[in-house]
Amino acid sequence: MHWVALPLCADEPAAPGVPAEAGAWWALRFSPRVAVIDEAVLAEISTTARLWGGLPALLEQLRAQAPGTAASTDLPLAQGPTALQALARLRLLQAGHPLPQRLPHDLPLRTLSAARPHAQGLEQLGCRTWGALRALPRAGVARRFGGPLLHALDQAWGDAPHQPPWVALPETFALEAELPALAESAPALLWSASALLQALQGWLQGRHQGVLVLRLQWHHHLRRLDGVDLPPWDGMDLRTAEPAQEMAHLRRLLAERLGHCRLSAPVDRIALRALQTGPAPAASSSLLPPGPHEAVGDPWHQLQERWSARLGAHRVQAVQLHADHRPERMQSWQAMEGGAGRADAASGARMGGTSLTRATDPRAALWPAWLVQPPEPLAVQRHRPCLHGPLRLLAGPERFEAAWWEAAGTPDDASADGPARRDYFVAHGDAAGYVWVFRDLEGRWFLHGLYG
Amino acid sequence: MSIPAPLHAVTAALRQPGRGVPEVPGVWQGGSWGTAAPQRVWPTGHASLDAQLPGGGWPLGAMAELLLPAQAAQAWPIVLPGLALAVAQGEPGRVVLVAPPHEPFAPALQAAGLPAQRLCVVLPGTCQAAEASWASEQALRCRDVLAVLAWLPQARPEMLRRLQLAAAQQGRWLWVLRPEALRAQASPAPLRLWVQRAGADLLRVQVVKRRGPPLLEPVLLPLRPPALPAVLEAQARRQQQAREDAGRLLQARRPPAPVAPSPPLPSGLLHALGRTAPVRG
């Protein structure tokens, strides 16, 4: 038996509503035997140390992954052969006292929780250490201080079996938290939500999962406001393309979304539940040391989600090419989908882009880089189209006739559906530069593209 | 009292005949490139422009500012060859266009060597300048981004400085495109190019700022679509051929002199379908 004791929730107190056990969920990934005793997380690691590459490696992992270690690298961590000894050493460590010579005999009695109610009486007896208490006649101690103290001492010594209440991970993550004060604006929810997110991270780590869909709900304090009935709960869903275990990205997304949100009434409670989770991808490290120009930064899907959260999904666009003769139908810029965009990025990165260009249209050499959408009608002077002055037609005409199979749209809109017959020209004007113009069936001229 | 050896070397170099100013290690001269930190560059695809840029290409990890005439959007002839070169050599990542002035025509860009799946457009919303520069900065911090082209006509200097810092930290390409009226303003970009149209077919690129000596002579780059000369030439040849054919046809239709038999016409020229069509470029 080898126990490790770590402080529970190092810096900030848990939000009301979050069970104290939630602070120990993260440790379940290292050992199935985790318990919360008083103010510490205790984990029995003798059975799993080999899986993690030995005791020193496991301790290092524990130090690295305990929540709240980003700020302080020297997380107090104590070990001991029994849970109570590890806890006692942790208490000494946190109080800043040195460890005594003989263990566990010289451990001070105040480090044993069961002895705390009797501290005064024991002190007057001159009994200050575990060893001194153990040396007293058992019958007398039991009569004067009660059986539980003796029992706890036996457990701490390892003479009696100790079955602490093991922490068990709930099947689904759903937590509710009371807000410390009524929240009037959505960003005020963020503090409590991030406490819940912290708990979610522990839950995900314990399950080796990453979250895909997350729902944040808030409870309205009022039933009616200005004569309008309010629903008791309101909320929103957060989605991410890859299973996420790191909460920094979700917290940023949540902050962006809450920044746009308006609460319809003051809020007194929030709830967070994980609707969908997926197996978390294990971080694989490279065999070779990273090069000097190794790509650093966030992955693409996080960038895209961040953009979408602030600007709106329709403002982040990717292009889809179609086989059509009408230039405005050759491409469609659409809001980027999470999954499709990712697949495209991967394939695009793999292709290197050379195989695609080979199969392009021979006419493509004269296509412009910018499309004017919708086509801009041009004035005509002396049978010549004009754009900031008369245009000179250079190359062309290049005629196509398309969409005769489609129903005719509105006749005065060239981009509408319907038959289109156009003659395209590359034109040049002194002021306009090189432009791409076309003449439609009725002899009207339109500007459809800009070079450069 | 003897002159120490290094100083001696310097004085000897100073006295060297035939050279105005000697090269002294550790001393930068106004006429040479600034070589404080070796910079990663990527060729622009235009040899004449490469020759005038520090390091010989677009800097990676530094902002390049292009100052363009207000209504014209002539960024692609300058930027695209370098990007296509990078893509052809297998550089992964996306190209992000932030607040482009028109709709990019992806099939044309793909034909020029920039695959359509690599393109991504971000359109900022109501508060244009702040959102566009925020989106650009986020894009620079993403590891799957190859280059960022940002049209930031109204960006404030502190936004540009943030962008320059982000580009420098992440080592990515960043072009910021701004109206030419702003060329008198100070800018944190280490490279500023002022692009104008010169004549019908040329683009005049003036280096407003670079890490090196000031450049007085502008660089001239071709402006017209690269395939246009070949197409025009083919078209002219075709028209010429048509005129010749028509002339010959007219001659053939003329009532022949009764004594002389008509010369045998090349049969292939009579019929329009028999002509060999010139290959279009």
XYZ file of C-alpha atoms in Angstrom, chain B:
281
model
C 53.271 52.366 -27.763
C 52.163 50.076 -30.537
C 48.780 49.908 -32.173
C 46.861 46.784 -31.063
C 46.453 44.181 -33.752
C 42.708 44.523 -34.499
C 42.958 48.274 -34.623
C 45.932 47.896 -36.851
C 43.891 45.818 -39.261
C 41.212 48.472 -39.268
C 43.589 51.266 -40.021
C 45.147 49.185 -42.757
C 41.734 48.577 -44.233
C 40.946 52.254 -44.019
C 44.013 53.070 -45.981
C 43.203 50.523 -48.633
C 43.133 52.317 -51.953
C 40.287 52.020 -54.415
C 37.487 51.585 -51.912
C 35.623 54.443 -50.407
C 34.628 52.888 -47.127
C 36.108 49.639 -45.872
C 34.060 46.743 -44.580
C 34.547 46.583 -40.857
C 32.969 43.663 -39.052
C 30.290 44.770 -36.650
C 29.765 48.111 -38.326
C 26.712 48.512 -40.478
C 26.965 50.842 -43.410
C 24.129 52.811 -44.816
C 24.547 51.291 -48.241
C 24.304 47.623 -47.277
C 21.466 45.376 -46.167
C 20.531 45.282 -42.559
C 21.735 41.885 -41.416
C 21.046 42.125 -37.738
C 19.055 38.890 -37.685
C 19.078 36.382 -40.509
C 15.523 36.234 -41.732
C 13.699 33.423 -43.425
C 12.388 34.493 -46.778
C 10.509 32.933 -49.630
C 11.027 34.106 -53.223
C 8.322 36.341 -54.609
C 8.340 34.737 -58.035
C 9.519 37.995 -59.608
C 13.287 38.049 -59.975
C 13.466 41.831 -60.250
C 11.497 42.263 -57.038
C 13.518 39.601 -55.232
C 16.685 41.534 -55.984
C 15.380 44.566 -54.119
C 14.033 42.834 -51.025
C 16.241 42.122 -48.024
C 17.180 38.471 -48.098
C 15.751 38.072 -51.572
C 12.065 37.465 -51.017
C 9.008 37.953 -48.856
C 9.990 37.827 -45.210
C 8.482 35.094 -43.087
C 7.587 36.339 -39.684
C 7.289 39.966 -40.622
C 4.506 42.125 -41.893
C 4.734 43.227 -45.509
C 2.565 46.216 -46.200
C 1.293 46.810 -49.724
C -0.004 50.279 -50.450
C -2.484 50.165 -53.302
C -4.559 52.730 -55.169
C -7.923 53.121 -53.515
C -10.280 51.457 -55.962
C -7.904 49.014 -57.595
C -7.350 45.596 -56.109
C -4.051 44.684 -57.689
C -2.680 42.521 -54.962
C -2.660 39.199 -56.734
C 0.026 39.792 -59.410
C 2.487 40.612 -56.646
C 1.505 38.059 -54.062
C 0.262 35.103 -56.054
C 3.489 33.869 -57.745
C 5.243 33.532 -54.413
C 2.285 31.762 -52.844
C 1.945 29.405 -55.793
C 5.632 28.620 -55.536
C 5.301 27.804 -51.850
C 2.266 25.612 -52.464
C 3.968 23.827 -55.352
C 6.883 23.002 -53.090
C 4.596 21.318 -50.621
C 4.176 23.924 -47.913
C 1.100 22.884 -45.955
C -1.488 25.185 -44.512
C -4.250 27.509 -45.476
C -4.325 30.943 -46.999
C -6.630 33.255 -45.102
C -8.110 36.324 -46.772
C -9.444 38.784 -44.246
C -11.968 41.321 -45.511
C -11.212 41.047 -49.252
C -12.655 43.895 -51.349
C -14.387 41.594 -53.851
C -15.286 37.959 -54.107
C -12.141 35.960 -54.905
C -12.596 33.814 -58.001
C -11.325 30.484 -56.747
C -11.158 28.645 -60.109
C -8.776 31.272 -61.441
C -6.652 31.164 -58.316
C -6.593 27.395 -58.508
C -5.443 27.600 -62.116
C -2.665 29.903 -60.964
C -1.497 27.358 -58.425
C -3.412 28.137 -55.258
C -5.803 25.246 -54.548
C -9.328 26.227 -53.693
C -9.527 24.073 -50.563
C -6.695 26.066 -49.068
C -8.588 29.315 -49.318
C -10.555 30.705 -46.475
C -12.316 34.045 -46.355
C -13.180 35.893 -43.177
C -15.645 38.732 -43.531
C -15.712 41.030 -40.554
C -18.998 42.383 -39.361
C -20.068 45.720 -38.072
C -16.949 47.158 -36.513
C -14.767 46.405 -39.452
C -11.250 47.447 -38.530
C -11.154 45.918 -35.063
C -12.709 42.625 -36.091
C -10.546 42.277 -39.182
C -7.359 42.841 -37.257
C -8.531 40.511 -34.485
C -9.298 37.793 -37.027
C -5.910 38.268 -38.676
C -4.114 38.031 -35.392
C -5.952 34.850 -34.450
C -5.091 33.389 -37.848
C -1.420 34.147 -37.314
C -1.505 32.186 -34.082
C -2.854 29.074 -35.773
C -0.384 26.421 -36.811
C -2.323 25.364 -39.923
C -2.142 28.760 -41.585
C 0.371 29.418 -44.316
C -0.295 33.048 -45.079
C -2.649 35.828 -44.136
C -3.748 38.548 -46.532
C -5.543 41.264 -44.650
C -7.236 44.271 -46.166
C -7.074 46.761 -43.348
C -7.772 50.220 -44.697
C -8.808 51.654 -41.344
C -6.546 49.826 -38.940
C -4.983 51.928 -36.236
C -1.206 51.837 -35.639
C -1.519 49.793 -32.449
C -3.466 47.106 -34.297
C -0.742 46.927 -36.927
C 1.871 46.680 -34.228
C 0.055 43.764 -32.651
C -0.127 42.060 -36.022
C 3.551 42.598 -36.658
C 4.374 41.128 -33.248
C 2.152 38.118 -33.855
C 3.703 37.521 -37.258
C 7.184 37.797 -35.782
C 6.391 35.338 -32.998
C 4.825 32.759 -35.252
C 6.987 33.118 -38.341
C 4.159 33.325 -40.827
C 3.491 35.326 -43.928
C 1.427 38.393 -43.458
C 0.496 40.892 -46.094
C -1.450 43.907 -45.041
C -3.080 45.785 -47.896
C -3.836 49.419 -47.331
C -4.720 52.439 -49.453
C -1.830 54.367 -50.917
C -2.896 57.571 -49.223
C -1.523 56.148 -45.982
C 2.050 55.865 -47.219
C 3.108 58.998 -45.364
C 1.971 57.484 -42.066
C 4.435 55.594 -39.939
C 3.954 51.862 -39.894
C 5.500 49.045 -37.879
C 5.920 46.930 -41.027
C 9.577 46.269 -41.840
C 8.732 46.138 -45.525
C 6.431 48.583 -47.287
C 5.768 48.537 -50.987
C 3.822 51.157 -52.870
C 2.161 49.642 -55.903
C 0.842 51.762 -58.752
C -0.148 51.183 -62.316
C 2.393 52.499 -64.769
C 1.073 52.597 -68.276
C -1.162 49.887 -69.601
C 0.823 46.768 -68.863
C 3.168 47.554 -66.052
C 2.989 47.764 -62.329
C 5.356 50.155 -60.631
C 6.473 48.927 -57.219
C 8.249 51.440 -55.072
C 9.960 50.237 -51.955
C 8.888 52.791 -49.378
C 10.647 51.062 -46.532
C 12.956 48.119 -46.196
C 15.789 46.966 -43.975
C 18.508 48.325 -46.150
C 19.393 51.368 -48.184
C 16.527 53.401 -49.604
C 15.611 52.445 -53.122
C 14.969 55.331 -55.472
C 14.320 53.399 -58.670
C 10.945 51.660 -58.775
C 10.677 48.019 -59.790
C 8.480 47.361 -62.792
C 6.403 44.218 -62.888
C 4.087 42.919 -65.601
C 0.452 43.657 -64.893
C -1.502 42.043 -67.687
C -2.887 38.556 -67.198
C 0.041 36.239 -67.966
C -1.785 34.298 -70.670
C -3.104 37.374 -72.438
C -0.198 38.052 -74.859
C -0.314 34.513 -76.200
C -4.077 34.673 -76.602
C -3.925 38.047 -78.312
C -1.220 36.829 -80.645
C -3.210 33.737 -81.538
C -6.277 35.870 -82.070
C -4.386 38.261 -84.339
C -2.982 35.342 -86.305
C -6.428 33.896 -86.679
C -7.870 37.159 -87.914
C -4.998 37.607 -90.318
C -5.563 34.105 -91.620
C -9.266 34.760 -91.996
C -8.558 37.931 -93.949
C -6.154 36.119 -96.238
C -8.638 33.313 -96.754
C -11.382 35.773 -97.572
C -9.091 37.529 -100.049
C -8.247 34.290 -101.749
C -11.847 33.242 -101.812
C -12.858 36.514 -103.423
C -10.112 36.096 -105.964
C -11.348 32.598 -106.741
C -14.917 33.790 -107.175
C -13.898 36.468 -109.682
C -14.850 35.378 -113.215
C -11.697 33.752 -114.564
C -10.106 34.764 -117.828
C -11.510 32.434 -120.434
C -8.156 31.332 -121.833
C -6.161 30.694 -118.706
C -7.375 27.828 -116.571
C -7.802 28.768 -112.941
C -4.827 27.847 -110.782
C -5.498 24.870 -108.582
C -6.365 26.202 -105.143
C -5.104 24.424 -102.114
C -8.165 22.480 -101.229
C -7.656 22.791 -97.490
C -7.961 26.564 -97.491
C -11.329 26.642 -99.149
C -13.270 25.230 -96.325
C -13.255 26.860 -92.972
C -13.277 23.494 -91.221
C -10.173 22.406 -93.104
C -8.061 25.151 -91.599
C -5.690 24.259 -88.888
C -6.718 26.128 -85.822
C -3.920 27.852 -83.982
C -3.393 26.509 -80.519
C -4.619 28.881 -77.885
C -2.280 29.561 -75.102
